[in-house]
Coordinates of N, CA and C in Angstrom, one line a residue:
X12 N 4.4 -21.8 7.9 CA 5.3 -21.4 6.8 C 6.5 -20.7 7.3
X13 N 7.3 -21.2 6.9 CA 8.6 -20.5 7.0 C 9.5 -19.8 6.0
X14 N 9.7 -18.1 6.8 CA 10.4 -17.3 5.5 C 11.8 -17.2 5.2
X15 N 11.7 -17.9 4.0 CA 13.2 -17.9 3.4 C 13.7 -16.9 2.3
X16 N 14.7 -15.9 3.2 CA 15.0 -14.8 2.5 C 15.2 -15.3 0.5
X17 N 15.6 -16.5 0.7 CA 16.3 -16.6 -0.7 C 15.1 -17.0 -1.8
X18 N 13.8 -17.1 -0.7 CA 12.6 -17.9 -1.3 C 12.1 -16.9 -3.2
X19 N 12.1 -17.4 -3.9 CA 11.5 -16.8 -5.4 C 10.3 -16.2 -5.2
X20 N 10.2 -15.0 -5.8 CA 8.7 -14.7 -5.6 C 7.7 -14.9 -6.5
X21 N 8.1 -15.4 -7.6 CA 7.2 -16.2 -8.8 C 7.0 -17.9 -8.6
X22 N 7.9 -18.1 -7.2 CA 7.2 -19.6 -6.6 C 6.2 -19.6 -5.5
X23 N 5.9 -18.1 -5.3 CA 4.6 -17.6 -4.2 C 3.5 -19.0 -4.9
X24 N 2.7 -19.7 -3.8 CA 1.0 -20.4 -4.3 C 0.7 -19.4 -4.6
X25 N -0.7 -19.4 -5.2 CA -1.7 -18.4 -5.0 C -2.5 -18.8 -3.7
X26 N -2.5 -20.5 -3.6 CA -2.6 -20.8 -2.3 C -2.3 -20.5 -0.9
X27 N -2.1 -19.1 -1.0 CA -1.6 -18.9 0.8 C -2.6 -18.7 1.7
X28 N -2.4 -19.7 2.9 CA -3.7 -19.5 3.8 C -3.7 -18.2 4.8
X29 N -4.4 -18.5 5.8 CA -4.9 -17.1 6.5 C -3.2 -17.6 7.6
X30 N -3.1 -18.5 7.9 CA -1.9 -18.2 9.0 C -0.6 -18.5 8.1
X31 N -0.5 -18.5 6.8 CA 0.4 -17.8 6.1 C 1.1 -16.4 6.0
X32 N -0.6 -15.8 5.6 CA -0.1 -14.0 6.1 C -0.4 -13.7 7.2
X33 N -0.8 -14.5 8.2 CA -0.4 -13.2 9.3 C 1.3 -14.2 9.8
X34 N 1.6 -14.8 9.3 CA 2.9 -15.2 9.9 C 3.9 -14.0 8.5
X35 N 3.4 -13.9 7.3 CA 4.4 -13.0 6.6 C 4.2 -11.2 7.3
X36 N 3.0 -11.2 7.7 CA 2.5 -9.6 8.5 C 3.4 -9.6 9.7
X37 N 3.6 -10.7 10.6 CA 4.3 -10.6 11.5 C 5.6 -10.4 11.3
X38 N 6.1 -10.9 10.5 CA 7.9 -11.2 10.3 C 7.6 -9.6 9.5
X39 N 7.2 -9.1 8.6 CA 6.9 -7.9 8.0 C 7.2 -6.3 8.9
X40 N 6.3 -6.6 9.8 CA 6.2 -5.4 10.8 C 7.3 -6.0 12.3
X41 N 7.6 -6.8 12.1 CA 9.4 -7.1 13.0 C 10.4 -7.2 12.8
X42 N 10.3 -7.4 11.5 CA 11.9 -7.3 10.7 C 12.2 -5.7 10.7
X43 N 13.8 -6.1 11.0 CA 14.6 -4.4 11.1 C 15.0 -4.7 9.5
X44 N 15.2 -5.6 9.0 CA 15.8 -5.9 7.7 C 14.9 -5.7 6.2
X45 N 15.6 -3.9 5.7 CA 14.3 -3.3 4.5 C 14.0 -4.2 3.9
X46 N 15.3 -4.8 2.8 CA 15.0 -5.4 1.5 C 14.5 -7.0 2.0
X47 N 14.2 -7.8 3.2 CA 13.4 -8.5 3.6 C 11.9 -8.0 3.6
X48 N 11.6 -6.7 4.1 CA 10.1 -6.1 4.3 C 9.5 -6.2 3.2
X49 N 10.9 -5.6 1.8 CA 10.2 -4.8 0.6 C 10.0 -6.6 0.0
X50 N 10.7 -7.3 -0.3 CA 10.3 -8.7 -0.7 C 9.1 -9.2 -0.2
X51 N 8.7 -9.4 1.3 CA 7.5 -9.6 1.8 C 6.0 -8.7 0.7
X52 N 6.4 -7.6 0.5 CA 5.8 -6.5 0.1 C 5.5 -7.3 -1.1
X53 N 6.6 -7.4 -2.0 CA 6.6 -7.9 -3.4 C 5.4 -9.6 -3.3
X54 N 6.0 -10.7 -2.4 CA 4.8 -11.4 -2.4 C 3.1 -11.1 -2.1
X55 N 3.7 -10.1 -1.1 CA 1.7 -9.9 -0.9 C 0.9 -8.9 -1.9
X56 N 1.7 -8.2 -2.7 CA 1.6 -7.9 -4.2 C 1.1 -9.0 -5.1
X57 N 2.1 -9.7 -5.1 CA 1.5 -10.9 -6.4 C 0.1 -11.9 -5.6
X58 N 0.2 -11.8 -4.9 CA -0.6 -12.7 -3.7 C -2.1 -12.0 -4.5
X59 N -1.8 -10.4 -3.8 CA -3.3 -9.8 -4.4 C -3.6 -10.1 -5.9
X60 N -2.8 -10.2 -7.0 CA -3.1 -9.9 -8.4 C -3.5 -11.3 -8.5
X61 N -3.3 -12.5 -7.6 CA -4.2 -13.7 -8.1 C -5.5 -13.5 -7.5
X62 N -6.3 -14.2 -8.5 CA -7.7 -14.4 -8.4 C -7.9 -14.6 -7.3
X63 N -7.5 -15.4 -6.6 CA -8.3 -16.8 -5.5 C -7.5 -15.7 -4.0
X64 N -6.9 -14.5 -4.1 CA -6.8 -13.8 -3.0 C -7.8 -13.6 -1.9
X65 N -8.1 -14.7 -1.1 CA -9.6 -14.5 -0.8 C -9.4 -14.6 1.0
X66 N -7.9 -14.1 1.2 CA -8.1 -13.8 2.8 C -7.3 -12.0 2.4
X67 N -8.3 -11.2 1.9 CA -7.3 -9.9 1.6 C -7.8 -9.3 2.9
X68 N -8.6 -9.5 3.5 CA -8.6 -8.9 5.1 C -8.0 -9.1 6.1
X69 N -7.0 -9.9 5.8 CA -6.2 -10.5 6.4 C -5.0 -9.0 6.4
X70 N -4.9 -9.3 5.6 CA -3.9 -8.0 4.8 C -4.3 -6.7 5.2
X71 N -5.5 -6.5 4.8 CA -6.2 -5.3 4.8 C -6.5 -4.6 6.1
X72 N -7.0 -5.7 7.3 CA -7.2 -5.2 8.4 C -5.8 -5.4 9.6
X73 N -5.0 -5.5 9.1 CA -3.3 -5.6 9.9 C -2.8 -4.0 10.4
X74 N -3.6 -3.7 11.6 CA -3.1 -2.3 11.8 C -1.7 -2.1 11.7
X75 N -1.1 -2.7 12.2 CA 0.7 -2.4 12.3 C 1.1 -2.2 10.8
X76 N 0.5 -3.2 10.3 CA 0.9 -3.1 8.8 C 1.2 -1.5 8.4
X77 N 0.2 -0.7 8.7 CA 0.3 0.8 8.1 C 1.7 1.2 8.8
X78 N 1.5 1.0 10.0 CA 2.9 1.9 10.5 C 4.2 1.9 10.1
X79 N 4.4 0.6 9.8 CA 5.4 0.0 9.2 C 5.7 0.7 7.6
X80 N 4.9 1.0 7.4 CA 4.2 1.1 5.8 C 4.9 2.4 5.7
X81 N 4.8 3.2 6.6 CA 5.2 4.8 6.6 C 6.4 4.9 7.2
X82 N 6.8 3.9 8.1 CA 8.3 4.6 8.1 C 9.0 4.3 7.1
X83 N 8.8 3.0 6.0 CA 9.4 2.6 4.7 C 9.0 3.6 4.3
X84 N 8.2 4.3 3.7 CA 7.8 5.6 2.9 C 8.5 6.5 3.5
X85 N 8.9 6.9 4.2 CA 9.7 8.2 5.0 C 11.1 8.3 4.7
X86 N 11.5 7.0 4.5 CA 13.0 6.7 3.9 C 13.7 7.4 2.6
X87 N 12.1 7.5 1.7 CA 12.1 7.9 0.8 C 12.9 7.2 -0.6
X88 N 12.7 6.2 -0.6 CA 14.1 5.5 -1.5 C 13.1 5.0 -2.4
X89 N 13.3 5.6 -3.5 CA 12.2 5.6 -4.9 C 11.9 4.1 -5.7
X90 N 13.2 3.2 -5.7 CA 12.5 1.9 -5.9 C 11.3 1.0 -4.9
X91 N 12.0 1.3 -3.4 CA 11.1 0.5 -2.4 C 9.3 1.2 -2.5
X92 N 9.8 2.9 -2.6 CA 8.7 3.5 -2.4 C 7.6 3.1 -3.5
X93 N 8.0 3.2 -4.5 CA 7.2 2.4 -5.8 C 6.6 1.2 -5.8
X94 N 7.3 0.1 -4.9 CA 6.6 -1.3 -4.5 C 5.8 -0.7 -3.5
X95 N 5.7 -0.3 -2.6 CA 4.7 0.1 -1.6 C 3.5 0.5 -2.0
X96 N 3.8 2.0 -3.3 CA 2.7 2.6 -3.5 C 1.8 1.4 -4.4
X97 N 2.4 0.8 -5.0 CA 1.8 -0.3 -6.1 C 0.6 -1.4 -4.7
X98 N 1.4 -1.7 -3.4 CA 1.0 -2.3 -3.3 C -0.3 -1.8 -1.8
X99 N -0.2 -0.6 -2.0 CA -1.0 0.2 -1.4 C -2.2 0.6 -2.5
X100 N -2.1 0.6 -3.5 CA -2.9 1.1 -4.7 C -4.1 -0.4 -4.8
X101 N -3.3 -1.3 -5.1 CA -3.4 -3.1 -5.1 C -5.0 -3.2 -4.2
X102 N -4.4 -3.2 -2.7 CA -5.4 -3.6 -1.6 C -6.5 -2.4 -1.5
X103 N -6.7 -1.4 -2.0 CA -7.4 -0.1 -1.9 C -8.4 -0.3 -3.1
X104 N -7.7 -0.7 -4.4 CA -8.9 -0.6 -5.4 C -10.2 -2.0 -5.9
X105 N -10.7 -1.5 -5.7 CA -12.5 -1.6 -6.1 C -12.9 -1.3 -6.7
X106 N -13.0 -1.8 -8.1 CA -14.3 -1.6 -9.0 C -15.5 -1.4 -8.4
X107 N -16.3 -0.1 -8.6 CA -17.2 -0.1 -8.0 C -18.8 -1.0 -8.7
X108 N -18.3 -1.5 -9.9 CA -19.6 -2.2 -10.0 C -19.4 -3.7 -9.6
X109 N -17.8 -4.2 -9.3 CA -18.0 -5.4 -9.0 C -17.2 -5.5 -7.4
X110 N -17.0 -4.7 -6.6 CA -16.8 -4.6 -5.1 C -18.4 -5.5 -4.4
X111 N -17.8 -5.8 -3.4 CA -19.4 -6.0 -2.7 C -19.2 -5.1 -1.6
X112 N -20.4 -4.9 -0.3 CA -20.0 -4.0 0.3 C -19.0 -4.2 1.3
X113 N -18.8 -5.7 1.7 CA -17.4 -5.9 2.6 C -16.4 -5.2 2.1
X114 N -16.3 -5.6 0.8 CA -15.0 -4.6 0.3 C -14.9 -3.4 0.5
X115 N -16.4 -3.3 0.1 CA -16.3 -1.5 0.2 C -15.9 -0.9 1.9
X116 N -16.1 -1.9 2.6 CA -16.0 -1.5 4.4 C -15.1 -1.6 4.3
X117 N -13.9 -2.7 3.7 CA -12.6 -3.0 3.7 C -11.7 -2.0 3.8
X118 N -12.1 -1.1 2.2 CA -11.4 -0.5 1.7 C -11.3 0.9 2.2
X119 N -12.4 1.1 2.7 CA -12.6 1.9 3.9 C -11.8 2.3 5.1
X120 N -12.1 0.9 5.6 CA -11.0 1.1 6.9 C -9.6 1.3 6.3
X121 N -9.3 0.5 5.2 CA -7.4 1.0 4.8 C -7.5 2.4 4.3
X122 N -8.3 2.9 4.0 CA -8.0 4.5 4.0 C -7.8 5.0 4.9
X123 N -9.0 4.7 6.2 CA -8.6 5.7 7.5 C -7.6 5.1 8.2
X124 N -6.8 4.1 7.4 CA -5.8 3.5 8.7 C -4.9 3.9 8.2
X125 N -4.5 4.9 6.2 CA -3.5 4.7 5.5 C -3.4 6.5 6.4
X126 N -4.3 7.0 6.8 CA -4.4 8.2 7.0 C -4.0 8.3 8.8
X127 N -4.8 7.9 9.4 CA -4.0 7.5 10.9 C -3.3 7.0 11.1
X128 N -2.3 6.6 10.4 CA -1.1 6.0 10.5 C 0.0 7.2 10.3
X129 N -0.2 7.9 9.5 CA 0.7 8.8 8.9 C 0.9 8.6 7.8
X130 N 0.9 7.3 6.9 CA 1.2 7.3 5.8 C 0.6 8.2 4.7
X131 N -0.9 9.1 4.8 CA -0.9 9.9 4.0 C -0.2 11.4 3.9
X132 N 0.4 11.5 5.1 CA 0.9 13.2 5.2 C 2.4 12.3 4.5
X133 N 3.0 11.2 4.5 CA 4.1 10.8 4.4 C 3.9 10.8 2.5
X134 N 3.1 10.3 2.2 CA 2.7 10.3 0.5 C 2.4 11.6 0.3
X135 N 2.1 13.0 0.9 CA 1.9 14.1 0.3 C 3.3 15.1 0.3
X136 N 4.4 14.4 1.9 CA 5.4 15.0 1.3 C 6.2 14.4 0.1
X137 N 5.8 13.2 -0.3 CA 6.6 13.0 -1.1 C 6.2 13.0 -2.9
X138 N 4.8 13.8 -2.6 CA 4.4 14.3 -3.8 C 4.9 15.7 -3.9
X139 N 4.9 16.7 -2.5 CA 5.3 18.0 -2.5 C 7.0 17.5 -3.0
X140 N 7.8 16.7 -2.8 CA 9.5 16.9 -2.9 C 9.5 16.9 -4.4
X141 N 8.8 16.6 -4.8 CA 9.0 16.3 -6.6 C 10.3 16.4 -7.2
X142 N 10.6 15.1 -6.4 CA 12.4 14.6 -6.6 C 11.9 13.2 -6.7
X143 N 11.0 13.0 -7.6 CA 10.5 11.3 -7.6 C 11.1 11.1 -9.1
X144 N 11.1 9.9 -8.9 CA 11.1 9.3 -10.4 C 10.6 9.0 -11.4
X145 N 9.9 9.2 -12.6 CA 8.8 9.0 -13.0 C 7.8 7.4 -12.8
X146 N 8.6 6.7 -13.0 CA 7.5 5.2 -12.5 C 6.8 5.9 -10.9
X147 N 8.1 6.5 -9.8 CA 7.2 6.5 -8.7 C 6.2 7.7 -8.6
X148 N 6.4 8.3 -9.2 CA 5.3 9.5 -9.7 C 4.0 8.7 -10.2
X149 N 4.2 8.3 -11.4 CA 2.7 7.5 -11.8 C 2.5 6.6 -10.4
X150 N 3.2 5.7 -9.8 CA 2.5 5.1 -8.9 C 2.2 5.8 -7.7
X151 N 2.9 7.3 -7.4 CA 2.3 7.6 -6.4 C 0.6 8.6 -6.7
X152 N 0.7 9.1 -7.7 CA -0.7 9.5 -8.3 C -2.1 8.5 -8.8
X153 N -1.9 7.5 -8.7 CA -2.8 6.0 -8.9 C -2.9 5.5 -7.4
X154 N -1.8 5.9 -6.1 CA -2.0 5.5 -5.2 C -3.0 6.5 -4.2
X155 N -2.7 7.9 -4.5 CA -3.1 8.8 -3.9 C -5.0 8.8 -4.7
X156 N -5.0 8.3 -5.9 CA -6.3 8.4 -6.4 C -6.9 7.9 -5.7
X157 N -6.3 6.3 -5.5 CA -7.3 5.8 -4.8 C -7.7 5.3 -3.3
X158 N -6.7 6.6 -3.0 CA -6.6 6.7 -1.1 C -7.8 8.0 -1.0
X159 N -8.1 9.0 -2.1 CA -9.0 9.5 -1.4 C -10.5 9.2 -2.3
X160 N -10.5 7.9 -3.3 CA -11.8 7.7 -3.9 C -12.9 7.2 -2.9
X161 N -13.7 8.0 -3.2 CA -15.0 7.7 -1.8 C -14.4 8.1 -0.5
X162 N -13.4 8.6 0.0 CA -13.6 8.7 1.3 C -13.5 10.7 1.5
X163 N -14.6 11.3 1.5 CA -14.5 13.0 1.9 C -13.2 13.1 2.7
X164 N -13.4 12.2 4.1 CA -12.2 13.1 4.6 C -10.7 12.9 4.2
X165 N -10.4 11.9 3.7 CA -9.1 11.7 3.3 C -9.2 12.6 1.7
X166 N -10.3 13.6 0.9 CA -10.3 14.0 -0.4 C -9.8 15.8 0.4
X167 N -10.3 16.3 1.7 CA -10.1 17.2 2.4 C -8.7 17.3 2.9
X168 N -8.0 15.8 3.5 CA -6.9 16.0 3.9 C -6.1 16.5 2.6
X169 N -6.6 15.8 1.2 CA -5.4 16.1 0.1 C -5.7 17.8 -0.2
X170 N -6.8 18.3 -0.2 CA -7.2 19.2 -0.9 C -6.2 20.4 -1.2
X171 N -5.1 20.1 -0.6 CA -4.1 21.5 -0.4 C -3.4 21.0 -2.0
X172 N -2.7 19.6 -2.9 CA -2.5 19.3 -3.3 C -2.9 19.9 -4.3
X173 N -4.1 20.1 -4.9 CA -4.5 20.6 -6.3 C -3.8 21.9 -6.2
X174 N -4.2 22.7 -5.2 CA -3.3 24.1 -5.3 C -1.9 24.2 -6.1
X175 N -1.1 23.1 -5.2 CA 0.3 22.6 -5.3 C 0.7 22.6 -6.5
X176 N -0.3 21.8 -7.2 CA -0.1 21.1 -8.8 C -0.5 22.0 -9.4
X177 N -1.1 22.9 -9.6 CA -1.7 24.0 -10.5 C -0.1 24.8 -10.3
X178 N 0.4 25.3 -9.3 CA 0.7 26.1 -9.1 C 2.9 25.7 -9.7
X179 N 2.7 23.9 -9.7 CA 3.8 23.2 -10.4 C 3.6 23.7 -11.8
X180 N 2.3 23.4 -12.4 CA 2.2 23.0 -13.7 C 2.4 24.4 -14.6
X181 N 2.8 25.7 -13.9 CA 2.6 27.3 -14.6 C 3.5 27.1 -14.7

């Protein structure tokens, strides 16, 4: 598959195979070019919301992917950051009565990889700057929910956060 910056993102298949995304993971995490990354972003977004997403470990287990993930979040730039957190939110959540447990190992490892990467200290300063915008506020609070649902240590790294917010909300 070849990536065409001009390509539509509502002409994404839902059919994309396994050496589709790691050829979009690769171009993703080597492109110097944002609004190419954040478009990539946007397909593997719609990618997850179809049904038949059925190489999401593909996605899921792409270490680089995180790193990449956080220096776009560090930039700080409230529309891209809002596609990220949506699509960080996306590959993390699991219904827990209809996950199986792969998923549940899945979703596991993208927490401890959203957290060794830096991308969580990078999502907590950008919940401490509270210079977001409201869409990226709701998405970064749905994303942070479900970066520390089930996992103690990433619920410990946030734990300073409730303080924060109690201490916002007086």
């Amino acid at each position: 598959m070849f990536y065409d910056p001009q390509w539509n993102i509502s002409s994404t298949s839902q059919f994309i195979s396994k050496t589709d995304l790691h050829e979009l993971l690769e171009i993703f995490n080597t492109s110097s070019n944002l609004e190419t990354q954040i478009k990539l972003i946007s397909i593997l977004n719609r990618y997850l919301l179809t049904n038949n997403a059925q190489h999401v470990d593909v996605i899921m287990r792409c270490k680089p992917m995180y790193y990449t993930i956080d220096r776009i979040l560090a930039m700080n730039l409230p529309k891209k950051t809002a596609t990220i957190l949506n699509f960080l939110t996306l590959i993390l959540f699991c219904d827990n009565e209809e996950c199986t447990s792969r998923q549940h190992t899945l979703s596991l490892f993208a927490k401890n990889m959203i957290r060794t990467s830096g991308c969580l200290a990078t999502l907590i300063d950008v919940f401490l700057a509270h210079m977001v915008r409201q869409d990226t506020w709701i998405s970064l609070c749905h994303c942070l929910t479900e970066i520390c649902c089930g996992s103690e240590v990433n619920q410990s790294y946030c734990s300073h956060l409730i303080c924060q917010v109690s201490y916002v909300m007086k």
